[in-house]
Short mmCIF file of C-alpha atoms and ligand atoms in Angstrom, two decimals:
data_model
loop_
_atom_site.label_atom_id
_atom_site.label_comp_id
_atom_site.label_asym_id
_atom_site.label_seq_id
_atom_site.Cartn_x
_atom_site.Cartn_y
_atom_site.Cartn_z
CA MET A 130 -10.24 -13.82 -23.10
CA LYS A 131 -12.14 -14.82 -19.98
CA ARG A 132 -13.97 -12.16 -18.05
CA LEU A 133 -12.06 -10.83 -15.07
CA VAL A 134 -13.91 -10.23 -11.82
CA ILE A 135 -11.93 -8.23 -9.29
CA VAL A 136 -13.05 -8.12 -5.69
CA SER A 137 -11.70 -5.64 -3.17
CA ASN A 138 -13.09 -4.31 0.09
CA ARG A 139 -13.62 -0.84 -1.29
CA VAL A 140 -14.67 0.06 -4.82
CA PRO A 141 -14.32 3.73 -5.75
CA THR A 142 -17.11 5.51 -7.62
CA PRO A 143 -16.34 5.38 -11.36
CA SER A 144 -15.54 9.10 -11.56
CA LYS A 145 -12.97 8.86 -8.77
CA ALA A 146 -11.36 5.54 -9.75
CA GLY A 147 -7.68 6.00 -10.52
CA THR A 148 -7.71 9.73 -9.71
CA ALA A 149 -7.72 11.15 -6.24
CA ALA A 150 -8.22 7.95 -4.27
CA ALA A 151 -5.37 7.96 -1.78
CA GLY A 152 -4.71 4.28 -1.46
CA GLY A 153 -2.34 1.98 -3.23
CA LEU A 154 -4.77 -0.80 -3.96
CA ALA A 155 -7.37 1.32 -5.75
CA VAL A 156 -4.73 3.01 -7.87
CA ALA A 157 -3.19 -0.29 -8.91
CA VAL A 158 -6.44 -2.17 -9.52
CA HIS A 159 -7.85 0.62 -11.63
CA ALA A 160 -4.71 0.82 -13.74
CA ALA A 161 -4.79 -2.96 -14.18
CA MET A 162 -8.46 -2.99 -15.29
CA ARG A 163 -8.52 0.11 -17.47
CA ASP A 164 -7.58 -1.66 -20.70
CA ARG A 165 -8.75 -5.20 -20.10
CA GLY A 166 -12.07 -4.33 -18.48
CA GLY A 167 -14.21 -6.61 -16.33
CA VAL A 168 -16.27 -6.41 -13.17
CA TRP A 169 -15.04 -4.69 -10.00
CA PHE A 170 -17.05 -5.78 -6.98
CA GLY A 171 -16.94 -4.64 -3.35
CA TRP A 172 -18.15 -2.17 -0.74
CA SER A 173 -19.45 1.18 -1.97
CA GLY A 174 -18.00 3.06 0.99
CA ASN A 175 -21.56 3.88 2.15
CA VAL A 176 -22.86 2.99 5.58
CA VAL A 177 -26.66 2.54 5.70
CA GLU A 178 -29.37 1.44 8.08
CA ASP A 179 -31.08 -0.98 5.72
CA ARG A 180 -29.14 -2.60 2.98
CA GLU A 181 -30.65 -3.30 -0.43
CA HIS A 182 -30.25 -6.90 -1.43
CA GLN A 183 -29.16 -6.21 -4.99
CA PRO A 184 -25.77 -4.65 -5.67
CA LYS A 185 -25.66 -1.27 -7.40
CA ILE A 186 -24.30 -1.55 -10.92
CA ALA A 187 -22.55 1.27 -12.80
CA LYS A 188 -20.56 1.13 -16.01
CA ALA A 189 -17.68 3.36 -17.05
CA GLY A 190 -15.41 2.56 -19.97
CA LYS A 191 -14.75 -1.16 -19.98
CA ILE A 192 -15.32 -1.55 -16.24
CA THR A 193 -18.59 -2.58 -14.58
CA TYR A 194 -18.70 -1.48 -10.97
CA ALA A 195 -20.89 -3.58 -8.66
CA THR A 196 -21.16 -2.36 -5.09
CA ILE A 197 -22.98 -3.11 -1.87
CA ASP A 198 -23.40 -1.00 1.25
CA LEU A 199 -22.49 -1.95 4.81
CA THR A 200 -24.48 -1.38 7.99
CA GLN A 201 -23.02 0.70 10.81
CA GLU A 202 -22.39 -2.44 12.83
CA GLU A 203 -20.57 -4.16 9.98
CA TYR A 204 -18.53 -1.05 9.35
CA GLU A 205 -17.46 -0.94 12.98
CA GLN A 206 -16.88 -4.65 13.56
CA TYR A 207 -15.66 -5.96 10.21
CA TYR A 208 -13.90 -2.91 8.77
CA ASN A 209 -12.73 -0.75 11.68
CA GLY A 210 -12.61 -3.79 13.93
CA PHE A 211 -11.17 -7.03 12.65
CA ALA A 212 -9.66 -5.69 9.42
CA ASN A 213 -8.12 -2.48 10.73
CA ARG A 214 -7.58 -3.10 14.44
CA THR A 215 -6.59 -6.76 14.27
CA LEU A 216 -5.19 -7.82 10.90
CA TRP A 217 -3.66 -4.51 9.80
CA PRO A 218 -1.57 -3.85 12.95
CA LEU A 219 -0.61 -7.50 13.39
CA PHE A 220 0.48 -7.94 9.77
CA HIS A 221 2.56 -4.76 10.20
CA TYR A 222 4.27 -6.20 13.26
CA ARG A 223 2.42 -3.91 15.70
CA MET A 224 1.35 -6.50 18.24
CA ASP A 225 1.13 -3.67 20.77
CA LEU A 226 -1.73 -2.13 18.76
CA THR A 227 -3.48 -5.37 17.86
CA GLU A 228 -6.90 -5.75 19.40
CA PHE A 229 -8.83 -8.98 19.18
CA ASN A 230 -12.37 -9.94 20.05
CA ARG A 231 -14.68 -12.69 18.88
CA ARG A 232 -17.51 -10.37 17.93
CA ASN A 233 -15.36 -8.52 15.41
CA MET A 234 -13.97 -11.76 14.07
CA ALA A 235 -17.48 -13.17 13.57
CA SER A 236 -18.48 -10.02 11.73
CA TYR A 237 -15.43 -10.38 9.48
CA PHE A 238 -16.61 -13.83 8.38
CA GLU A 239 -20.24 -12.66 8.09
CA VAL A 240 -19.38 -9.76 5.81
CA ASN A 241 -17.23 -12.06 3.71
CA ASP A 242 -20.24 -14.36 3.48
CA LEU A 243 -22.39 -11.43 2.38
CA PHE A 244 -19.81 -10.65 -0.31
CA ALA A 245 -19.82 -14.32 -1.38
CA ASN A 246 -23.63 -14.50 -1.62
CA THR A 247 -23.83 -11.31 -3.66
CA LEU A 248 -20.95 -12.25 -5.91
CA VAL A 249 -22.23 -15.73 -6.73
CA ALA A 250 -25.30 -14.17 -8.36
CA LEU A 251 -23.11 -12.01 -10.61
CA LEU A 252 -20.80 -14.74 -11.87
CA LYS A 253 -20.68 -16.35 -15.29
CA PRO A 254 -19.30 -19.88 -15.56
CA ASP A 255 -16.02 -18.90 -17.21
CA ASP A 256 -15.10 -15.93 -15.03
CA VAL A 257 -11.69 -15.64 -13.43
CA ILE A 258 -11.93 -14.15 -9.94
CA TRP A 259 -9.12 -12.09 -8.42
CA VAL A 260 -9.60 -11.12 -4.77
CA HIS A 261 -7.54 -8.38 -3.15
CA ASP A 262 -6.20 -7.89 0.31
CA TYR A 263 -6.59 -8.76 3.94
CA HIS A 264 -10.24 -7.77 4.30
CA LEU A 265 -11.31 -10.68 2.15
CA ILE A 266 -9.12 -13.64 3.04
CA PRO A 267 -12.12 -15.94 3.74
CA LEU A 268 -13.93 -15.17 0.48
CA ALA A 269 -12.79 -18.14 -1.62
CA GLU A 270 -13.59 -20.67 1.09
CA LEU A 271 -17.09 -19.21 1.43
CA LEU A 272 -17.58 -19.14 -2.34
CA ARG A 273 -16.48 -22.77 -2.58
CA ALA A 274 -19.00 -23.68 0.13
CA LYS A 275 -21.69 -22.30 -2.20
CA GLY A 276 -20.51 -24.57 -5.00
CA CYS A 277 -18.33 -22.06 -6.84
CA LYS A 278 -15.79 -23.94 -9.00
CA HIS A 279 -14.14 -20.91 -10.52
CA ARG A 280 -10.47 -20.20 -10.72
CA ILE A 281 -9.85 -17.85 -7.81
CA GLY A 282 -6.68 -15.93 -7.06
CA PHE A 283 -5.79 -13.77 -4.07
CA PHE A 284 -3.23 -11.00 -3.76
CA LEU A 285 -2.07 -9.66 -0.40
CA HIS A 286 -1.06 -6.00 -0.63
CA ILE A 287 0.37 -5.85 2.90
CA PRO A 288 3.20 -7.89 4.45
CA TRP A 289 2.68 -11.49 5.50
CA PRO A 290 4.06 -11.60 9.06
CA ALA A 291 6.73 -13.89 10.42
CA LEU A 292 5.44 -17.11 11.97
CA GLU A 293 5.94 -16.02 15.58
CA VAL A 294 3.97 -12.83 14.96
CA LEU A 295 1.10 -14.57 13.20
CA LEU A 296 0.77 -17.05 16.04
CA ALA A 297 -0.38 -14.16 18.25
CA LEU A 298 -3.62 -14.07 16.22
CA PRO A 299 -6.08 -16.27 18.14
CA ASN A 300 -7.73 -17.67 15.00
CA HIS A 301 -4.63 -17.88 12.82
CA SER A 302 -5.44 -21.40 11.71
CA ALA A 303 -8.89 -20.45 10.38
CA ILE A 304 -7.36 -17.55 8.48
CA VAL A 305 -4.62 -19.61 6.85
CA ARG A 306 -6.98 -22.48 6.10
CA ALA A 307 -9.27 -20.01 4.33
CA LEU A 308 -6.35 -18.67 2.34
CA CYS A 309 -5.61 -22.17 1.12
CA ALA A 310 -9.03 -22.30 -0.59
CA TYR A 311 -7.62 -20.04 -3.33
CA ASP A 312 -5.93 -21.53 -6.38
CA GLN A 313 -3.15 -18.97 -6.25
CA VAL A 314 -1.95 -16.70 -3.47
CA GLY A 315 0.30 -13.79 -4.40
CA PHE A 316 2.57 -11.85 -2.06
CA GLN A 317 4.52 -8.65 -2.54
CA THR A 318 7.97 -10.08 -1.83
CA LYS A 319 9.90 -13.30 -1.40
CA ASP A 320 10.18 -12.51 2.32
CA ASP A 321 6.39 -12.60 2.66
CA LEU A 322 6.27 -15.82 0.67
CA TYR A 323 8.96 -17.33 2.87
CA ALA A 324 7.03 -16.42 6.04
CA PHE A 325 3.88 -18.00 4.59
CA ARG A 326 5.75 -21.19 3.70
CA GLN A 327 7.14 -21.33 7.23
CA TYR A 328 3.61 -21.30 8.62
CA ILE A 329 2.47 -23.99 6.21
CA MET A 330 5.36 -26.29 7.02
CA ARG A 331 5.89 -25.69 10.72
CA GLU A 332 2.42 -24.88 12.01
CA ALA A 333 -0.03 -26.39 9.52
CA GLY A 334 1.91 -29.61 8.87
CA GLY A 335 1.63 -29.00 5.13
CA ARG A 336 4.13 -28.94 2.29
CA ALA A 337 5.51 -25.92 0.44
CA ASP A 338 8.27 -26.38 -2.11
CA HIS A 339 10.61 -23.85 -3.67
CA ASP A 340 8.64 -23.87 -6.94
CA GLY A 341 5.57 -22.38 -5.31
CA ASN A 342 3.50 -25.53 -4.85
CA VAL A 343 1.68 -25.68 -1.54
CA SER A 344 -0.37 -28.51 -0.04
CA ALA A 345 -2.19 -27.91 3.20
CA PHE A 346 -5.66 -28.22 4.70
CA ASN A 347 -6.53 -30.79 1.99
CA ARG A 348 -5.89 -28.33 -0.79
CA ASN A 349 -3.25 -27.80 -3.44
CA LEU A 350 -2.46 -24.25 -4.45
CA ARG A 351 0.29 -22.01 -5.81
CA ALA A 352 2.00 -19.33 -3.75
CA GLU A 353 4.38 -16.84 -5.32
CA ALA A 354 5.75 -13.32 -5.04
CA PHE A 355 4.34 -10.79 -7.52
CA PRO A 356 5.78 -7.38 -6.57
CA ILE A 357 3.22 -4.76 -7.55
CA GLY A 358 4.13 -2.00 -10.02
CA ILE A 359 2.89 1.49 -10.93
CA ASP A 360 1.72 3.16 -14.12
CA ALA A 361 5.25 4.47 -14.66
CA ASP A 362 4.77 6.17 -18.03
CA ARG A 363 1.73 8.03 -16.82
CA ILE A 364 3.48 9.32 -13.70
CA ALA A 365 6.50 10.37 -15.79
CA ASP A 366 4.15 12.18 -18.13
CA TYR A 367 2.33 13.93 -15.26
CA ALA A 368 5.68 14.98 -13.81
CA ARG A 369 6.98 16.39 -17.11
CA LYS A 370 3.79 18.38 -17.61
CA SER A 371 3.35 19.63 -14.11
CA GLN A 372 6.93 20.80 -13.64
CA HIS A 373 5.75 23.99 -15.38
CA SER A 374 2.38 24.19 -13.64
CA ARG A 375 1.42 27.17 -11.51
CA GLN A 376 1.37 25.06 -8.38
CA THR A 377 4.88 23.69 -8.94
CA LYS A 378 6.19 27.17 -9.70
CA ARG A 379 4.63 28.52 -6.53
CA MET A 380 6.31 25.74 -4.61
CA LEU A 381 9.68 26.53 -6.21
CA ASP A 382 9.27 30.25 -5.50
CA SER A 383 8.48 29.53 -1.88
CA LEU A 384 11.66 27.47 -1.53
CA ARG A 385 13.94 30.34 -2.64
CA GLY A 386 16.65 28.00 -3.83
CA ARG A 387 16.47 25.63 -0.86
CA GLN A 388 16.51 21.88 -1.40
CA LEU A 389 13.32 19.94 -0.88
CA ALA A 390 12.83 16.49 0.65
CA VAL A 391 9.35 15.07 0.09
CA GLY A 392 7.24 12.43 1.80
CA VAL A 393 3.71 11.40 0.74
CA ASP A 394 1.86 8.85 2.85
CA ARG A 395 -1.59 8.05 4.12
CA LEU A 396 -1.54 9.14 7.75
CA ASP A 397 -0.85 5.68 9.15
CA TYR A 398 1.35 4.49 12.02
CA SER A 399 2.98 1.93 9.72
CA LYS A 400 4.52 4.69 7.61
CA GLY A 401 7.05 5.77 10.26
CA LEU A 402 6.12 9.46 10.10
CA VAL A 403 6.97 10.41 13.67
CA GLU A 404 10.34 8.67 13.33
CA ARG A 405 10.83 10.47 10.00
CA PHE A 406 10.31 13.89 11.59
CA GLN A 407 12.69 12.94 14.38
CA ALA A 408 15.28 11.85 11.82
CA PHE A 409 14.92 15.18 10.05
CA GLU A 410 15.51 16.91 13.36
CA GLN A 411 18.60 14.73 13.78
CA LEU A 412 19.85 15.94 10.39
CA LEU A 413 19.61 19.54 11.57
CA ASP A 414 21.33 18.55 14.80
CA SER A 415 24.18 16.55 13.31
CA TYR A 416 24.73 18.63 10.18
CA PRO A 417 24.21 22.32 11.05
CA GLU A 418 25.28 23.31 7.52
CA HIS A 419 21.84 22.19 6.27
CA ARG A 420 19.92 24.45 8.64
CA GLY A 421 18.06 27.02 6.60
CA HIS A 422 18.89 25.19 3.35
CA VAL A 423 16.55 22.22 3.24
CA VAL A 424 12.81 21.78 3.75
CA LEU A 425 10.86 18.60 4.45
CA LEU A 426 7.46 18.61 2.75
CA GLN A 427 5.26 15.93 4.27
CA ILE A 428 1.88 15.34 2.66
CA ALA A 429 -0.25 13.03 4.80
CA PRO A 430 -3.95 12.77 3.92
CA PRO A 431 -6.02 11.49 6.87
CA SER A 432 -7.02 7.86 6.78
CA ARG A 433 -9.27 5.54 8.87
CA GLU A 434 -10.22 8.47 11.05
CA ASP A 435 -12.71 6.48 13.14
CA VAL A 436 -9.99 4.20 14.47
CA PRO A 437 -8.52 5.54 17.77
CA GLU A 438 -4.90 4.63 16.91
CA TYR A 439 -5.17 6.91 13.85
CA MET A 440 -6.33 9.83 15.97
CA GLU A 441 -3.36 9.27 18.23
CA ILE A 442 -0.78 9.14 15.45
CA ARG A 443 -2.19 12.36 14.08
CA GLN A 444 -1.69 14.09 17.41
CA GLN A 445 1.81 12.70 17.82
CA LEU A 446 2.75 13.94 14.40
CA GLU A 447 1.42 17.42 15.04
CA THR A 448 3.34 17.56 18.29
CA THR A 449 6.57 16.36 16.69
CA ALA A 450 6.32 18.77 13.75
CA GLY A 451 5.58 21.61 16.18
CA HIS A 452 8.55 20.62 18.31
CA VAL A 453 11.02 20.50 15.39
CA ASN A 454 9.73 23.71 13.87
CA GLY A 455 9.69 25.44 17.25
CA ARG A 456 13.28 24.44 17.83
CA TYR A 457 14.77 25.32 14.46
CA ALA A 458 12.51 27.62 12.44
CA GLU A 459 13.76 31.09 11.51
CA PHE A 460 11.51 33.97 10.58
CA ASP A 461 12.09 33.12 6.90
CA TRP A 462 12.46 29.31 7.05
CA VAL A 463 10.33 26.54 8.53
CA PRO A 464 12.02 23.09 8.42
CA ILE A 465 8.91 20.88 8.19
CA ARG A 466 5.89 21.70 6.09
CA TYR A 467 3.34 19.21 7.31
CA LEU A 468 0.17 19.09 5.25
CA ASN A 469 -2.64 17.01 6.64
CA ARG A 470 -4.54 16.77 3.35
CA GLY A 471 -4.39 15.11 -0.05
CA TYR A 472 -3.30 16.59 -3.38
CA GLY A 473 -4.08 15.59 -6.97
CA ARG A 474 -1.82 13.06 -8.66
CA GLN A 475 -0.45 15.63 -11.09
CA ALA A 476 0.45 18.05 -8.31
CA LEU A 477 2.19 15.25 -6.42
CA ALA A 478 4.18 14.26 -9.51
CA GLY A 479 5.29 17.90 -9.90
CA PHE A 480 6.42 18.04 -6.25
CA PHE A 481 8.32 14.77 -6.68
CA ARG A 482 10.05 16.16 -9.76
CA ILE A 483 11.45 19.24 -8.04
CA SER A 484 12.51 17.44 -4.86
CA SER A 485 16.15 16.54 -4.23
CA ILE A 486 15.08 13.68 -1.97
CA GLY A 487 12.17 11.25 -1.83
CA LEU A 488 11.93 10.21 1.81
CA VAL A 489 10.09 6.91 2.21
CA THR A 490 10.67 5.38 5.62
CA PRO A 491 7.82 3.05 6.62
CA LEU A 492 8.34 0.79 9.62
CA ARG A 493 6.68 -1.94 7.53
CA ASP A 494 5.10 -1.76 4.11
CA GLY A 495 3.95 -4.43 1.69
CA MET A 496 5.49 -2.58 -1.25
CA ASN A 497 5.11 1.24 -1.09
CA LEU A 498 4.04 2.70 -4.40
CA VAL A 499 5.20 6.20 -3.50
CA ALA A 500 8.83 5.03 -3.69
CA LYS A 501 8.27 3.89 -7.27
CA GLU A 502 6.25 6.98 -8.18
CA TYR A 503 9.05 9.21 -6.92
CA VAL A 504 11.51 7.42 -9.20
CA ALA A 505 9.19 7.63 -12.23
CA ALA A 506 8.68 11.38 -11.73
CA GLN A 507 12.36 12.38 -11.80
CA ASN A 508 14.10 14.48 -14.41
CA PRO A 509 16.62 12.09 -16.05
CA GLN A 510 19.16 14.90 -16.40
CA ASP A 511 18.97 15.92 -12.77
CA PRO A 512 17.28 13.18 -10.75
CA GLY A 513 16.67 13.27 -7.02
CA VAL A 514 17.74 10.58 -4.56
CA LEU A 515 15.42 8.05 -2.97
CA VAL A 516 15.99 7.36 0.74
CA LEU A 517 14.10 4.16 1.38
CA SER A 518 13.31 1.98 4.40
CA ARG A 519 14.64 -1.54 4.30
CA PHE A 520 11.24 -2.65 5.60
CA ALA A 521 9.34 -1.53 2.50
CA GLY A 522 8.82 -4.27 -0.07
CA ALA A 523 10.11 -1.78 -2.67
CA ALA A 524 13.60 -2.00 -1.13
CA ARG A 525 13.90 -5.47 -2.68
CA GLU A 526 13.66 -3.97 -6.16
CA LEU A 527 15.05 -0.44 -5.91
CA GLU A 528 18.72 -1.10 -5.38
CA GLY A 529 19.75 2.40 -6.41
CA ALA A 530 18.06 3.88 -3.33
CA ILE A 531 19.94 4.73 -0.14
CA ILE A 532 18.51 2.04 2.09
CA VAL A 533 17.94 2.93 5.74
CA ASN A 534 16.70 1.45 8.98
CA PRO A 535 13.61 3.58 9.76
CA TYR A 536 14.11 3.17 13.52
CA ASN A 537 17.62 4.65 13.41
CA ALA A 538 17.36 8.45 13.36
CA GLU A 539 21.12 9.00 13.21
CA ALA A 540 21.51 6.68 10.24
CA ILE A 541 18.64 8.40 8.40
CA ALA A 542 20.25 11.77 9.13
CA ASP A 543 23.51 10.45 7.61
CA ALA A 544 21.59 9.16 4.58
CA LEU A 545 19.88 12.54 4.14
CA HIS A 546 23.23 14.30 4.32
CA GLN A 547 24.64 11.88 1.76
CA ALA A 548 21.61 12.43 -0.49
CA LEU A 549 21.94 16.22 -0.25
CA THR A 550 25.59 16.16 -1.25
CA ILE A 551 25.79 13.26 -3.71
CA PRO A 552 27.51 14.08 -7.06
CA LEU A 553 25.29 14.34 -10.15
CA GLU A 554 26.95 11.39 -11.89
CA GLU A 555 26.17 9.03 -9.01
CA ARG A 556 22.62 10.36 -8.76
CA ARG A 557 22.06 9.55 -12.41
CA GLU A 558 23.49 6.06 -12.07
CA ARG A 559 21.40 5.26 -9.03
CA TRP A 560 18.27 6.65 -10.63
CA SER A 561 18.63 5.00 -14.01
CA SER A 562 18.87 1.47 -12.56
CA MET A 563 15.74 2.14 -10.50
CA TYR A 564 13.83 3.70 -13.38
CA GLN A 565 14.51 0.72 -15.61
CA GLN A 566 13.17 -1.58 -12.93
CA VAL A 567 10.07 0.55 -12.28
CA ARG A 568 9.24 0.64 -16.00
CA LYS A 569 9.96 -3.03 -16.58
CA ASN A 570 7.74 -4.18 -13.73
CA ASP A 571 4.96 -1.64 -14.18
CA VAL A 572 1.36 -2.22 -13.16
CA VAL A 573 0.42 -3.79 -16.49
CA ALA A 574 3.36 -6.22 -16.33
CA TRP A 575 2.37 -7.03 -12.74
CA GLN A 576 -1.24 -7.88 -13.50
CA GLN A 577 -0.21 -9.79 -16.62
CA ARG A 578 2.26 -11.89 -14.68
CA TYR A 579 -0.27 -12.56 -11.95
CA LEU A 580 -3.10 -13.48 -14.31
CA ASP A 581 -0.90 -15.59 -16.59
CA ALA A 582 0.26 -17.56 -13.58
CA LEU A 583 -3.33 -17.93 -12.36
CA ALA A 584 -4.41 -19.19 -15.80
CA ASP A 585 -1.66 -21.83 -15.62
CA VAL A 586 -2.61 -23.22 -12.23
CA ALA A 587 -3.91 -26.75 -12.44
CA VAL A 588 -7.34 -26.47 -10.84
CA ALA A 589 -8.90 -29.52 -9.23
CA ALA A 590 -12.06 -30.48 -11.16
C1 GDG B 258 -1.20 -0.61 0.25
C2 GDG B 258 0.00 -1.24 0.96
C3 GDG B 258 1.19 -1.36 -1.23
C4 GDG B 258 -1.08 9.18 -1.28
N1 GDG B 258 -1.41 10.43 -0.92
C5 GDG B 258 -2.09 10.95 -1.93
C6 GDG B 258 -2.17 10.00 -2.95
N2 GDG B 258 -1.55 8.92 -2.52
C7 GDG B 258 -1.35 7.71 -3.33
C8 GDG B 258 0.12 7.47 -3.60
C9 GDG B 258 0.13 5.99 -3.89
C10 GDG B 258 -0.97 5.48 -2.97
O1 GDG B 258 -1.81 6.58 -2.65
C11 GDG B 258 -0.41 4.92 -1.67
O2 GDG B 258 0.16 3.68 -1.94
P1 GDG B 258 1.26 3.04 -0.99
O3 GDG B 258 1.76 1.82 -1.65
O4 GDG B 258 2.31 4.05 -0.75
O5 GDG B 258 0.55 2.73 0.40
P2 GDG B 258 -0.88 2.09 0.93
O6 GDG B 258 -2.00 3.02 0.72
O7 GDG B 258 -0.63 1.72 2.34
O8 GDG B 258 -1.10 0.79 0.02
C12 GDG B 258 1.29 -0.89 0.23
C13 GDG B 258 -0.09 -0.89 -1.87
O9 GDG B 258 -1.23 -1.21 -1.09
C14 GDG B 258 -0.27 -1.49 -3.25
O10 GDG B 258 -0.16 -2.86 -3.23
O11 GDG B 258 2.30 -0.83 -1.93
O12 GDG B 258 2.40 -1.53 0.85
O13 GDG B 258 0.06 -0.79 2.32
O14 GDG B 258 -0.24 5.72 -5.21
O15 GDG B 258 0.57 8.29 -4.64
N3 GDG B 258 -2.79 10.20 -4.13
C15 GDG B 258 -3.36 11.42 -4.32
N4 GDG B 258 -3.32 12.41 -3.36
C16 GDG B 258 -2.69 12.22 -2.18
O16 GDG B 258 -2.61 13.12 -1.34
N5 GDG B 258 -3.97 11.65 -5.47
#
């Protein structure tokens, strides 16, 4: 088997990989590499004044971690700037939050070039390179410019925006041209793939057929949807074990027989948290019978705290939770338990298991792993109900969920009421179709499908 080299913006320290890291990409990449092994290359997460030229190398199990540091300026311009204040909001349809400037864009290409230079020195001739996510779109083009002839694949974890949205990015053509330097580009859903093909055909004057063959910018490549999966058996195992843990028992005791709805999300404006709280308020408004009988537990570990939009969303959320609780709380019941911190994976699985509802209502999401984790953690005899945004990639696979429009508070309130009152038989039916899907397309199946397809791509000599 050829050696696999995975590149992602951020590489966790070996001891943290696959454990507490709150972020879908790290969880999935680690699960994909655990058995097969290989090299995982990217940013260490450290910001330094003077960077060492050689990457730091650490080995754990079958994985070799190779990391480099960033300078303060790179961190601000490449990471906080172009990646998280330009590409992230735009690709999540938040043109109102998208900021663009040439300095940040230049830094984005410079840091990608730094990655390319460092990576070239680590490569063996037969390596297969798999690059992850929007931070590193230009990497293949820069590697090719240095003579790299390797097979290189790319996977986008976030949505690919509709043509009209992407056109608002001043350098959209440079970004898409760079993407075409890969041999294979993977998206989360067919909708993302469709939007990409639209760009290729209508804006780039290229060709993109229904079989996934793309020709544009003097390159031939493959583009396909590879919906990402989770480590379903592991989550199910965590959930079974932790249903009897002290923490889960304490949670149950504190509920005193009330039903629990749970949300777990990085604190990010794309996750629709303010709208979710408002929808929960609407439930209490429209269905007074649930007052005092249901609790929303929202776990939202802080994320990208140096970016102003993330400070704002945090404030908005605190205000909204305060408002709903102020309006409805009784001396022995608080409707929303909002926790601005992370919990261990086992604890989360236990909370999922005892919840009647998994509430996953992003305004846009590439996939949303939490939706799948919630399904995997359920008790087959007495499963909870997933209420899921139609704008999460996961909605394409999880047909047993109650699908909602995350902007429509009244409709979410209706869905919550339905979920709270749904008969056991229907809950089981809905859950079992979703569980089969989550197990079938787990993270190992996902990486296998992606890498098999990459191995089959005809690469120009
Ligand atoms: C990106 C895309 C796509 C969350 N809080 C805690 C915690 N988490 C874990 C969850 C889940 C992961 O982090 C979050 O994954 P999501 O998919 O929900 O969201 P993003 O971070 O935005 O991920 C997304 C994903 O990449 C993969 O392709 O699905 O669309 O945006 O695994 O459980 N984990 C722990 N404590 C927490 O408090 N341990």
